[in-house]
mmCIF file of C-alpha atoms and ligand atoms in Angstrom:
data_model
loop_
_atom_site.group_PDB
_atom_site.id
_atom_site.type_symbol
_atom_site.label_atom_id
_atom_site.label_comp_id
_atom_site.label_asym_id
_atom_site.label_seq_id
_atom_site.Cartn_x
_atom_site.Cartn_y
_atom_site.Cartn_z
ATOM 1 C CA UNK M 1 -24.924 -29.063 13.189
ATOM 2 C CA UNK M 2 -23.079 -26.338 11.189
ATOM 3 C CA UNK M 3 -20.055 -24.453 12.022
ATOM 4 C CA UNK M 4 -19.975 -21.437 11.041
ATOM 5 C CA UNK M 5 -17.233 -18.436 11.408
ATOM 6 C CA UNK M 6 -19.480 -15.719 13.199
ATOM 7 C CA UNK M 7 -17.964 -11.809 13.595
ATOM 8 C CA UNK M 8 -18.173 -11.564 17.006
ATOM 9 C CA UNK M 9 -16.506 -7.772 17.279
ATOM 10 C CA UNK M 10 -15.099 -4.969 14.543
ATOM 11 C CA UNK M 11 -11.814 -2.619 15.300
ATOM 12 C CA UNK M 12 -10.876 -0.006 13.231
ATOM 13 C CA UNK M 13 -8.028 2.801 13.257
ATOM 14 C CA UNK M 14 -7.477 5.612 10.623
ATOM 15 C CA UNK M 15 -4.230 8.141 11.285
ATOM 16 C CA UNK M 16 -5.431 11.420 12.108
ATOM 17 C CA UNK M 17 -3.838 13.485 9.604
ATOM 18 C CA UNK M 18 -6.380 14.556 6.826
ATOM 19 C CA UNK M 19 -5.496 15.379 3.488
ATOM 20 C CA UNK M 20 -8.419 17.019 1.202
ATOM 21 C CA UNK M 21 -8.800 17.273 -2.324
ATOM 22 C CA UNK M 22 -7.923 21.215 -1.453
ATOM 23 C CA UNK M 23 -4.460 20.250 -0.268
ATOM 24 C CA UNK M 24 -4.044 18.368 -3.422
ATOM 25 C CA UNK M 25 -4.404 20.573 -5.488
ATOM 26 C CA UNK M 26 -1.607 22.483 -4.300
ATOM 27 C CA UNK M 27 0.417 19.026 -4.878
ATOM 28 C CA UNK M 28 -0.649 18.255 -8.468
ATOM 29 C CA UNK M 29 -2.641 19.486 -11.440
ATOM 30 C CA UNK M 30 -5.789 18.676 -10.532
ATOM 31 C CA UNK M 31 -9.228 20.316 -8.984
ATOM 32 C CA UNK M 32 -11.814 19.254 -6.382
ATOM 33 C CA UNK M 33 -14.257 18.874 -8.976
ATOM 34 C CA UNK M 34 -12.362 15.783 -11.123
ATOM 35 C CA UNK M 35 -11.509 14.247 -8.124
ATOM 36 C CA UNK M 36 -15.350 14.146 -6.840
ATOM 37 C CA UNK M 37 -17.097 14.098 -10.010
ATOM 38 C CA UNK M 38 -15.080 10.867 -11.258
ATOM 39 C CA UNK M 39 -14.267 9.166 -7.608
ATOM 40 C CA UNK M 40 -16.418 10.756 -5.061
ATOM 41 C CA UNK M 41 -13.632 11.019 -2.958
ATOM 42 C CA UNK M 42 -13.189 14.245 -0.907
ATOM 43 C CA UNK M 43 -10.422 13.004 1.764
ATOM 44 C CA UNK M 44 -8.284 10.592 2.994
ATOM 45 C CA UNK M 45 -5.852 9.675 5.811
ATOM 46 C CA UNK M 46 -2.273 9.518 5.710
ATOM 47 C CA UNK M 47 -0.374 8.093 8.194
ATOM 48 C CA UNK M 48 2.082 9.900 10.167
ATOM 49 C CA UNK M 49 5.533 10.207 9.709
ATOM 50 C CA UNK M 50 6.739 6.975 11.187
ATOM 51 C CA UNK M 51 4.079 5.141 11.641
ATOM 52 C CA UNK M 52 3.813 1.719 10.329
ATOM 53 C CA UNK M 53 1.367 -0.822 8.577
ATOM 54 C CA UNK M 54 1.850 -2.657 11.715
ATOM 55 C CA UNK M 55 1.327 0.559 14.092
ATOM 56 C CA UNK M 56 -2.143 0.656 12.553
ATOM 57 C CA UNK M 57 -2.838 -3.367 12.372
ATOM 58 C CA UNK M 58 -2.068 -3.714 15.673
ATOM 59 C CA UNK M 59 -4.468 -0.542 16.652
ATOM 60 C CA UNK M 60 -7.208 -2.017 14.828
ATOM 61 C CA UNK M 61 -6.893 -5.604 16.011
ATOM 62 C CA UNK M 62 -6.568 -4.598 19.359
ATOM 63 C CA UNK M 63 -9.925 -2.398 19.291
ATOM 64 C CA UNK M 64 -11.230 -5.577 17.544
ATOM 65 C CA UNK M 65 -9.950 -8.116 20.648
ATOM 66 C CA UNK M 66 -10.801 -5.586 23.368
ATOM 67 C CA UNK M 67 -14.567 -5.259 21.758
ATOM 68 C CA UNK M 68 -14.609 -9.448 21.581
ATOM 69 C CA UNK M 69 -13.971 -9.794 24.804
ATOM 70 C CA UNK M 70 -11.190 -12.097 24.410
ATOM 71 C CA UNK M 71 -7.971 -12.293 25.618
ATOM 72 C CA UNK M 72 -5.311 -12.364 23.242
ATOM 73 C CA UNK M 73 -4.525 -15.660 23.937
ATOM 74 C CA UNK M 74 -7.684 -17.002 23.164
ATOM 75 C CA UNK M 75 -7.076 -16.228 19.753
ATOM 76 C CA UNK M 76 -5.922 -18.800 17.682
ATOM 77 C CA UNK M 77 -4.298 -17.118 14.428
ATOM 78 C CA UNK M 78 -4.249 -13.902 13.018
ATOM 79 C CA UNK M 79 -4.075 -13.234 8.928
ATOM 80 C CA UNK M 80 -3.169 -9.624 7.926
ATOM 81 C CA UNK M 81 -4.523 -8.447 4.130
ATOM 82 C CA UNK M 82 -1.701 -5.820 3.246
ATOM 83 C CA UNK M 83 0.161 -5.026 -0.262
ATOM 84 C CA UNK M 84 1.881 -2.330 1.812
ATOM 85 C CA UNK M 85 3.627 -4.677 4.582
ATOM 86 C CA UNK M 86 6.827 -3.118 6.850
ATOM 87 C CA UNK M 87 9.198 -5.489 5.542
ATOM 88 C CA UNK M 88 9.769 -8.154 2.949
ATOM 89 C CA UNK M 89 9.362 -10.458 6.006
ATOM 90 C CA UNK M 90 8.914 -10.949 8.506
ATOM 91 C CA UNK M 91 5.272 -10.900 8.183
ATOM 92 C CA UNK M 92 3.260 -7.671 9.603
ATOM 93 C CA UNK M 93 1.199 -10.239 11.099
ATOM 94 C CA UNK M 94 3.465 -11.968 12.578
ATOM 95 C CA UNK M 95 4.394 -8.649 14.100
ATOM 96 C CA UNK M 96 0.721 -8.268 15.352
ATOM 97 C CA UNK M 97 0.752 -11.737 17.092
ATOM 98 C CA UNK M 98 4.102 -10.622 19.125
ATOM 99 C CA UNK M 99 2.286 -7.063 19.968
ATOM 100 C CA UNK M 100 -1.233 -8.064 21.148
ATOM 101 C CA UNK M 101 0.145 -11.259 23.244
ATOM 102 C CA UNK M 102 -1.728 -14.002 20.073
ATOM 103 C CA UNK M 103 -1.785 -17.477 21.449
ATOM 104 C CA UNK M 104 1.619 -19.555 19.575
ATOM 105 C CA UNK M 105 -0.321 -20.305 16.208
ATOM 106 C CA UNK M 106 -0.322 -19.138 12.544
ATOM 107 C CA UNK M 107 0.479 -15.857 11.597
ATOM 108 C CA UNK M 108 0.718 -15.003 7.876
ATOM 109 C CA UNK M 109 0.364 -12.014 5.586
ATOM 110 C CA UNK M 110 -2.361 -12.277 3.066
ATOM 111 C CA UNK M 111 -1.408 -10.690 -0.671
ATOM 112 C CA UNK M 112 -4.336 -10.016 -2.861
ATOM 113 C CA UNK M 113 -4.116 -6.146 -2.711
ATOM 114 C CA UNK M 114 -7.874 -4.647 -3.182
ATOM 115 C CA UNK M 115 -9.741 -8.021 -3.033
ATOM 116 C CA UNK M 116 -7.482 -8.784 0.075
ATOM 117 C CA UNK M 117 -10.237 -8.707 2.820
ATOM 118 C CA UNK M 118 -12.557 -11.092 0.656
ATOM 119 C CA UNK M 119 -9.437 -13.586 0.338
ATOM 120 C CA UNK M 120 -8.906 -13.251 4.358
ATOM 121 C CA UNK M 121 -12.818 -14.247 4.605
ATOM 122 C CA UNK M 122 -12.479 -17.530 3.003
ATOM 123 C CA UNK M 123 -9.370 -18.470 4.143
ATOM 124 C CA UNK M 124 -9.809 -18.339 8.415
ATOM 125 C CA UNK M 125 -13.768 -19.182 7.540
ATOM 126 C CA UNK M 126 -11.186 -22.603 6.316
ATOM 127 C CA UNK M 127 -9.173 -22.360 9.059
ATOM 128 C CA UNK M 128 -12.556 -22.270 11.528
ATOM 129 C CA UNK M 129 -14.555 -24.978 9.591
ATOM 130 C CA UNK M 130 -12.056 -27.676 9.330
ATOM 131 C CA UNK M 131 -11.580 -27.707 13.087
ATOM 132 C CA UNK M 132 -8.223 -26.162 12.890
ATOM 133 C CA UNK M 133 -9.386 -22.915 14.816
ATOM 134 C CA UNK M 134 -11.822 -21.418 17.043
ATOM 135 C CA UNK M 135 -11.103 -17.993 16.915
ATOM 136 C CA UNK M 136 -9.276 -16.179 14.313
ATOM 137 C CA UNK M 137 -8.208 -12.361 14.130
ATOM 138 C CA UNK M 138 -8.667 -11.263 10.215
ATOM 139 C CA UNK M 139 -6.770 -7.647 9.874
ATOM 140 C CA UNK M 140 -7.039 -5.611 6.886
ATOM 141 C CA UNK M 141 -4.099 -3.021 6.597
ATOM 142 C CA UNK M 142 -2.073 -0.710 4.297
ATOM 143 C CA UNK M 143 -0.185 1.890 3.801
ATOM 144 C CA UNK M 144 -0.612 3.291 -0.029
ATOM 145 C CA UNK M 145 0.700 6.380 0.560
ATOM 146 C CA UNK M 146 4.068 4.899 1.104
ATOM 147 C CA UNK M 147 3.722 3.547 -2.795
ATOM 148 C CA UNK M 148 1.658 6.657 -4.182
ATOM 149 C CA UNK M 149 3.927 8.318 -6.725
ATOM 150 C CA UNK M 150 2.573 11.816 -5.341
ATOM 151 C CA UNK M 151 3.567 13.366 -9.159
ATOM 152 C CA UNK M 152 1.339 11.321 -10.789
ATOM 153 C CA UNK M 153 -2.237 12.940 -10.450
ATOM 154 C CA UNK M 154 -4.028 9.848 -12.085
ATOM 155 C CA UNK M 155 -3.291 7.817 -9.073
ATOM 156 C CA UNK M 156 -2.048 10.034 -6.173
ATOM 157 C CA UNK M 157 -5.510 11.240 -5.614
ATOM 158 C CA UNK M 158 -7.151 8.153 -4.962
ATOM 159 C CA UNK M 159 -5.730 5.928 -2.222
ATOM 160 C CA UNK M 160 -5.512 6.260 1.622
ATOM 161 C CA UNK M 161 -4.066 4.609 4.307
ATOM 162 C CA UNK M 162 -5.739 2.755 7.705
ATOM 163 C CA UNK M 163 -6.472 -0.670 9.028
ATOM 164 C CA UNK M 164 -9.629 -2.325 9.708
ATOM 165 C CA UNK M 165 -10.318 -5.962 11.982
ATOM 166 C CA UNK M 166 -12.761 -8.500 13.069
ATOM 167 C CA UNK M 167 -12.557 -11.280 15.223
ATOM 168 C CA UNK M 168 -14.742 -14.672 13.781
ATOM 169 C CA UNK M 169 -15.188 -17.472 15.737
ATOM 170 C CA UNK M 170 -16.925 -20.929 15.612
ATOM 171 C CA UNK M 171 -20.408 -20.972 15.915
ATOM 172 C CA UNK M 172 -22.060 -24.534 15.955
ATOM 173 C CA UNK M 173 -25.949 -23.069 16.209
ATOM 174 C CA UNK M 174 -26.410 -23.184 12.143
ATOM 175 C CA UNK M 175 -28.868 -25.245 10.524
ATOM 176 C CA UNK M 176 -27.188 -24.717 7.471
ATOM 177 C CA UNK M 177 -29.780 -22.610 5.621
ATOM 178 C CA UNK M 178 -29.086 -18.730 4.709
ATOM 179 C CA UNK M 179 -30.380 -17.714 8.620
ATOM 180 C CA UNK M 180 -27.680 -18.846 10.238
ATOM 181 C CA UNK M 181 -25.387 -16.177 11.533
ATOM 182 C CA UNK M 182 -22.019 -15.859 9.919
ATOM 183 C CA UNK M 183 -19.986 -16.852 6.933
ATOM 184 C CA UNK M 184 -22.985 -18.501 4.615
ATOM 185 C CA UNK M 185 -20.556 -18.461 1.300
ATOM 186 C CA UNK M 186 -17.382 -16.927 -0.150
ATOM 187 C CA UNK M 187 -16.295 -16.666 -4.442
ATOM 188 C CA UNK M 188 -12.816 -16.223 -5.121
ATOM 189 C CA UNK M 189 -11.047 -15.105 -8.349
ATOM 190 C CA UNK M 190 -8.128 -13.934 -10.149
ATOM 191 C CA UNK M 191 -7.059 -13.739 -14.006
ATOM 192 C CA UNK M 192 -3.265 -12.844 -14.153
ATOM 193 C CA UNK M 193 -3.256 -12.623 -17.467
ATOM 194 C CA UNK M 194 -4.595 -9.068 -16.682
ATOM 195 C CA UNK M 195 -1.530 -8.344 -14.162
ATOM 196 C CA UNK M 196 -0.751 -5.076 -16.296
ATOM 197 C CA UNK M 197 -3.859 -2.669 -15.916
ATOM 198 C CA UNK M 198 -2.968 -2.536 -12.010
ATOM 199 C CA UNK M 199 1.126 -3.196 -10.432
ATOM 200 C CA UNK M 200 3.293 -1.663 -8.597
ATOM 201 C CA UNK M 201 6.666 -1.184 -10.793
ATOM 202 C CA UNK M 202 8.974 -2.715 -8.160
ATOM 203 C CA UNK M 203 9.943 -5.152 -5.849
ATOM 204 C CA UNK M 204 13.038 -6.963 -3.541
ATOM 205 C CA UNK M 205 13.130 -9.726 -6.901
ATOM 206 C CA UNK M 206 13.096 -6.985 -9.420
ATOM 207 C CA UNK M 207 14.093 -3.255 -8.112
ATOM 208 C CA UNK M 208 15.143 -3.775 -5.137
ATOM 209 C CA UNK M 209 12.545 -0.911 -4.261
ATOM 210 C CA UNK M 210 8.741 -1.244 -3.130
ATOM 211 C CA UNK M 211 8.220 1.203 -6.529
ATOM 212 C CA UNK M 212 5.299 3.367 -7.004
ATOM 213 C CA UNK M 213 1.512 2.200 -8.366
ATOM 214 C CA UNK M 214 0.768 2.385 -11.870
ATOM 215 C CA UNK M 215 -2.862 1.914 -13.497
ATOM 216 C CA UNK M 216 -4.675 2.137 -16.353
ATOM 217 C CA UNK M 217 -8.004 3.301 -14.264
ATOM 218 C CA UNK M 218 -10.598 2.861 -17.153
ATOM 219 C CA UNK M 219 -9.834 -0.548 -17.988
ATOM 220 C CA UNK M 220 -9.804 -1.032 -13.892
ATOM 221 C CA UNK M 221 -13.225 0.547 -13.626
ATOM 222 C CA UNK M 222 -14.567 -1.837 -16.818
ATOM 223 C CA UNK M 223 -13.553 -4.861 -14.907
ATOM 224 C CA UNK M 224 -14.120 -3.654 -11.328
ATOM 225 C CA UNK M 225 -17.905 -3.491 -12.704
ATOM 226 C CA UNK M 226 -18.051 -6.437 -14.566
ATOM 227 C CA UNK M 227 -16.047 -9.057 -12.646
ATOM 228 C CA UNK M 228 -18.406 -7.798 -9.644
ATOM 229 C CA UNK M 229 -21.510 -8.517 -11.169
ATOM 230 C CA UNK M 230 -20.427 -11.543 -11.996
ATOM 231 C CA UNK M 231 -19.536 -12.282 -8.443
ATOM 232 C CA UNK M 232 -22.473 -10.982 -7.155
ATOM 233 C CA UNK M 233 -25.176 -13.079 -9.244
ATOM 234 C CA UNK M 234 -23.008 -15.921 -7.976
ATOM 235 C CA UNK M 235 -23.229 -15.308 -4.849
ATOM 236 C CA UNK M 236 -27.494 -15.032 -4.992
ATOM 237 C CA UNK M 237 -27.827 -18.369 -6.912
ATOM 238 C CA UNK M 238 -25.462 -20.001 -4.720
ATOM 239 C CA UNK M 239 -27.494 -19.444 -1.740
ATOM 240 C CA UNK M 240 -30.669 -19.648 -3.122
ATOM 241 C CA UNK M 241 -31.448 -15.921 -2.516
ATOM 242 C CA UNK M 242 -32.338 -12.336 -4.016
ATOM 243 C CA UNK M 243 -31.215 -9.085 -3.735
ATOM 244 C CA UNK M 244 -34.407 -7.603 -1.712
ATOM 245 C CA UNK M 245 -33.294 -10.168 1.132
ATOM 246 C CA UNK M 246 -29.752 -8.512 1.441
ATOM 247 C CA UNK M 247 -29.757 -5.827 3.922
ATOM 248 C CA UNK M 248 -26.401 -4.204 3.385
ATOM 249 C CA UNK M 249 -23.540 -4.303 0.339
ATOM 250 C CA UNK M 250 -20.495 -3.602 1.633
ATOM 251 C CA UNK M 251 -18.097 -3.106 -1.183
ATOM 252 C CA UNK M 252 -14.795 -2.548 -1.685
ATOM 253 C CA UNK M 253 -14.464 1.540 -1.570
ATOM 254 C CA UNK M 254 -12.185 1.974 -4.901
ATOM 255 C CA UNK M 255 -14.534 4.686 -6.262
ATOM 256 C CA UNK M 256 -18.568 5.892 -5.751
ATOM 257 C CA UNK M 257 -19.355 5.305 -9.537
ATOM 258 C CA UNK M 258 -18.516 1.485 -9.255
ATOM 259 C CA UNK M 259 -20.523 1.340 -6.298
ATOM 260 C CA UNK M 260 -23.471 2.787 -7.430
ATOM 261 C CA UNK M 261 -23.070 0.438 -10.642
ATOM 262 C CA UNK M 262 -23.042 -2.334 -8.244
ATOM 263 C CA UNK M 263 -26.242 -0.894 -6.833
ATOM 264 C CA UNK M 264 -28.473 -0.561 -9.814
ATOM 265 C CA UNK M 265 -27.426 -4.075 -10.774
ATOM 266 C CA UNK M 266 -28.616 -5.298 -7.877
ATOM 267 C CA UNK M 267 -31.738 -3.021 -7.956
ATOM 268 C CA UNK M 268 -30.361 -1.650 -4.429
ATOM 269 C CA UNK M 269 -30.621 2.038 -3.068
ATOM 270 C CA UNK M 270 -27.701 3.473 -1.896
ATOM 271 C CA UNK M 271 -28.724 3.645 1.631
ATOM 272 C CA UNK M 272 -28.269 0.254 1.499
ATOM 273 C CA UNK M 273 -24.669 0.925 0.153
ATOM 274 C CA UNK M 274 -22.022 0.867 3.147
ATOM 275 C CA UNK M 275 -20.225 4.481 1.607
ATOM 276 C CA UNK M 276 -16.828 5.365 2.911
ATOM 277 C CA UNK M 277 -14.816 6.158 -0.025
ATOM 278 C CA UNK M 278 -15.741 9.768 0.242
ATOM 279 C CA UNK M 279 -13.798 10.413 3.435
ATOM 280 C CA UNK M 280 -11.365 7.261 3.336
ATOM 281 C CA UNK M 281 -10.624 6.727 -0.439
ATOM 282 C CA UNK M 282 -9.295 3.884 -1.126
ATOM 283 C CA UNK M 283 -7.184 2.356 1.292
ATOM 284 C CA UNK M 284 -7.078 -1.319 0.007
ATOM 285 C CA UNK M 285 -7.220 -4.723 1.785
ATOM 286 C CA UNK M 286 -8.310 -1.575 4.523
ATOM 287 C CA UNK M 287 -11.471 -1.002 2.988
ATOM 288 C CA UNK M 288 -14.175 -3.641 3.606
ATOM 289 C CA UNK M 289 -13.599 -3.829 7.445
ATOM 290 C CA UNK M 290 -13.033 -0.307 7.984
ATOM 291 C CA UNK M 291 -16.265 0.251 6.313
ATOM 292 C CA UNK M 292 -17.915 -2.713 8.460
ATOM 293 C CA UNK M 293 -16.474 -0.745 11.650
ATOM 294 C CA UNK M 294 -17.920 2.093 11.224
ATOM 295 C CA UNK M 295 -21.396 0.855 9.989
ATOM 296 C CA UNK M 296 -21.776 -0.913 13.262
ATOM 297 C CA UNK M 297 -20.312 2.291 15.634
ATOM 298 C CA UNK M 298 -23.261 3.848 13.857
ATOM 299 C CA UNK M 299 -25.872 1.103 14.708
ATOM 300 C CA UNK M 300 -26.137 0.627 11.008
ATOM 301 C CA UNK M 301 -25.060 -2.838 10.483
ATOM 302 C CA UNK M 302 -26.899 -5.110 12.999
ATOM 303 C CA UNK M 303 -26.732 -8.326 14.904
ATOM 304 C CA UNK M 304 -28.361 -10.551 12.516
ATOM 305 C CA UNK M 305 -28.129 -8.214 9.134
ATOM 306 C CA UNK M 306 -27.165 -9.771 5.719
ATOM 307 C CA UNK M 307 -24.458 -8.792 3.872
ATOM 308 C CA UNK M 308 -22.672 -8.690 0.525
ATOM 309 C CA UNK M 309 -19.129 -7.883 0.600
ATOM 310 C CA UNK M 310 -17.688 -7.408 -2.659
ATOM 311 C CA UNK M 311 -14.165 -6.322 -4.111
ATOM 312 C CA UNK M 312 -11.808 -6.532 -6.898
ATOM 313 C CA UNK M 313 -7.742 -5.655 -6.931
ATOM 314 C CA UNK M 314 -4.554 -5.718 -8.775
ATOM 315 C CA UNK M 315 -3.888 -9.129 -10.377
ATOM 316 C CA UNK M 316 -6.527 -8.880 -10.950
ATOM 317 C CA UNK M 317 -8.302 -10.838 -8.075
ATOM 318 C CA UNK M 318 -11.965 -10.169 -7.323
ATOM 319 C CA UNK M 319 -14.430 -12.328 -4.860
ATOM 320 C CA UNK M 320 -17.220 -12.188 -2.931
ATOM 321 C CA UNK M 321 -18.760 -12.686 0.239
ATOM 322 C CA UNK M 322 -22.141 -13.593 1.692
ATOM 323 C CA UNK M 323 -22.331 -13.036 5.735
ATOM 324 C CA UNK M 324 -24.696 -13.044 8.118
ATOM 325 C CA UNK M 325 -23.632 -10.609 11.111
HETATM 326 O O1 UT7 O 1 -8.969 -0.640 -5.848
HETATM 327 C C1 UT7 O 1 -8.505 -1.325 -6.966
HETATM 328 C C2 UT7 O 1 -9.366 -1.064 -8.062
HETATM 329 N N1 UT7 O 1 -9.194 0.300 -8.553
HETATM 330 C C3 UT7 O 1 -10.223 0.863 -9.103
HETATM 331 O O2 UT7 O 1 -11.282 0.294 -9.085
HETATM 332 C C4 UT7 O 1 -10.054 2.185 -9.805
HETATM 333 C C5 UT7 O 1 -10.820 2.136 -11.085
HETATM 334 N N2 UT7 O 1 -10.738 3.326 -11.899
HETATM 335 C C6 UT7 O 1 -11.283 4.497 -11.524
HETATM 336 O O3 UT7 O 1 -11.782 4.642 -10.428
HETATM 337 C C7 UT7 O 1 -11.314 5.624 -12.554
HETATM 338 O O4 UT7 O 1 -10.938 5.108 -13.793
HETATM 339 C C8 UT7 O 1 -10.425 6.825 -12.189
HETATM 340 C C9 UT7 O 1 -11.035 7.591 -11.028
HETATM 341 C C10 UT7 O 1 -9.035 6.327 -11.840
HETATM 342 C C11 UT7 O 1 -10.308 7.791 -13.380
HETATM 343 O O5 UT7 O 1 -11.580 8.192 -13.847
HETATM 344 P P1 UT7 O 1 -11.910 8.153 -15.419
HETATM 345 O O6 UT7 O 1 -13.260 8.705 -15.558
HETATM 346 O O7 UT7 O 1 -11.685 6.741 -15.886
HETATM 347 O O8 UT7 O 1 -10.890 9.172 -16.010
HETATM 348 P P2 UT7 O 1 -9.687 8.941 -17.057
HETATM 349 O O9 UT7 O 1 -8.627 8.112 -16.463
HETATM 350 O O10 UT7 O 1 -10.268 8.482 -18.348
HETATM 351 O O11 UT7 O 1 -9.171 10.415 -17.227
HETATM 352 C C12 UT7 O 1 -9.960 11.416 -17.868
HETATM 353 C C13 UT7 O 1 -9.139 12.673 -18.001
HETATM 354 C C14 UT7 O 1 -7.804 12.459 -18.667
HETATM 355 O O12 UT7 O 1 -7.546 13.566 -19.488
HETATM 356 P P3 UT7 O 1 -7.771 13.451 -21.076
HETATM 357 O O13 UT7 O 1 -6.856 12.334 -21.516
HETATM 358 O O14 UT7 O 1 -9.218 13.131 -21.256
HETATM 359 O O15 UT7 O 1 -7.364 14.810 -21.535
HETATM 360 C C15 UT7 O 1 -6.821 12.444 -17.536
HETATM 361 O O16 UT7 O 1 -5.543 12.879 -17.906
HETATM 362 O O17 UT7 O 1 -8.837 13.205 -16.695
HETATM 363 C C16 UT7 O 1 -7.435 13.421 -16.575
HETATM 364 N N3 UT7 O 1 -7.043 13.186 -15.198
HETATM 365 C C17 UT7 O 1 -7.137 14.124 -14.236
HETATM 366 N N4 UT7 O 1 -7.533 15.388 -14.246
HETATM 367 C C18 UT7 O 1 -7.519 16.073 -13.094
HETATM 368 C C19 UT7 O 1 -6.577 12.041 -14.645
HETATM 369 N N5 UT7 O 1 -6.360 12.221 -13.334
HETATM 370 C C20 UT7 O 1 -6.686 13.489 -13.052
HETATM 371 C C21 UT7 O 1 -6.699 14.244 -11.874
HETATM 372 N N6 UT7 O 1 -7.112 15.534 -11.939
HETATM 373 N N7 UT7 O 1 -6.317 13.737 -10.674
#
């Protein structure tokens, strides 16, 4: 017998307000064009005036519990992947818990900004395996726009805000071998010694401020598609597998070029490329399950489907994921 940490349901919740590469320009000095030719981003949500990290964590997760099935109090922790959390402390997801009635267990924030959702994987897939939980609630949520500096145009363009959520629980069916549904493998990474290429220039033990995002994008975009090849190969010979037998990757949605680098690696066609980054940008931690929502409200992703999640993210962190839906 093999335990493994199935997704049982997806939730997912962008703000309504739009803003377009149009709008920008009448923000900064830049042009449709740049934005799509070197991102492939056309829009992104903002969250309204007011509303919170947790606002949207707590929409997400809920859409996520109502689709399991479950009660809130069959759910045994919830971790929330945010950079962009309400407060120092305490926690947004301990915030969540309180709001969608969470059975008394762990609640804790999750800090590895862009590679954040990856992290989350491995660490309730821990929680699940080692007996210590039978259902988890894994949120992914940010608010960017609150730590855009909307003057600079090599940065404000890029990032969006929304939350995405899935609930895993224990599944003792496996055989242990790459058929069984859920979690099969995760790879986690981080090299701080690159800390400076990606950070946000504040803090409560520096500034005093949150501060605004600074980034040296090329060098991001050199390791973005190198670290994640590296991941990725990893992730094949660790489970004995190739790339024909993965159905979907489902990458971290930073920008279209890295994806479609990812892609010819792999020798994949972008139809088998979850793509959200044109509509969502990049919204973080957000990314990878907001893309996994949608995929499945399309009847994309299905029951049974392999996937490779990938991401990389400020610290930098990057990691990897190999799951069976
Ligand atoms: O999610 C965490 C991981 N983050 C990422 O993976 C992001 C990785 N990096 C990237 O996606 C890309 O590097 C960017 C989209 C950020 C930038 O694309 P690039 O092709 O690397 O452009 P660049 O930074 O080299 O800029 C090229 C030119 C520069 O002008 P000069 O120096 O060549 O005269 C920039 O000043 O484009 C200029 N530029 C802009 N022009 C119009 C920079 N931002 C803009 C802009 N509009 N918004």
């Amino acid at each position: 017998m093999t335990v493994r940490s199935v997704i049982k349901a997806c939730g997912a919740y962008l703000p309504e307000k739009i803003l377009t590469n149009a709008d920008l320009e009448k923000m900064v000095d830049t042009s449709d064009e740049w934005i799509v030719q070197r991102s492939g981003i056309r829009e992104r949500r903002i969250a309204a005036e007011g509303e919170t990290t947790v606002d949207m964590a707590v929409k997400a997760g809920q859409e996520a519990l109502t689709r399991s099935g479950y009660e809130g109090s069959d759910i045994d922790g919830v971790i929330v992947c945010t950079s962009t959390p309400n407060h120092t402390f305490p926690s947004v997801a301990a915030e969540v818990q309180a709001a969608l009635n969470l059975r008394i267990g762990p609640a804790f924030d999750l800090q590895a900004v862009c590679s954040g959702f990856v992290y989350g994987l491995s660490v309730a897939d821990m929680f699940i395996k080692t007996g210590q939980a039978r259902r988890m609630l894994l949120i992914g949520a940010e608010k960017f726009s609150s730590i855009v500096d909307w003057n600079d145009r090599t940065t404000c363009v890029l990032f969006g805000d929304g939350a995405g959520a899935v609930v895993l629980e224990a599944d003792e069916s496996g055989q242990g071998t790459v058929d069984d549904r859920g979690i099969l493998s995760t790879h986690l990474y981080a090299d701080g010694t690159q800390k400076d290429i990606l950070y946000v220039n504040g803090g409560p033990a520096t500034t005093g401020e949150s501060g605004h995002i600074v980034m040296e994008g090329k060098e991001v975009f050199r390791s973005a598609v190198k670290y994640m090849s590296g991941v990725v190969a990893e992730v094949l010979e660790c489970n004995q597998i190739t790339s024909e037998q993965i159905d979907w990757l489902l990458p971290h949605q930073a920008n279209i070029r890295i994806l479609e680098a990812a892609a010819k690696k792999l020798g994949m066609s972008m139809d088998k490329v979850i793509v959200t980054v044109d509509r969502h940008g990049n919204t973080s931690a957000a990314s990878i399950p907001l893309a996994l929502a949608e995929a499945v409200e399309q009847g994309r992703v299905k029951q049974g489907d392999l996937l490779l999640i990938e991401a990389l993210g400020a610290g930098l962190t990057w990691g990897a994921a190999l799951v069976r839906f």
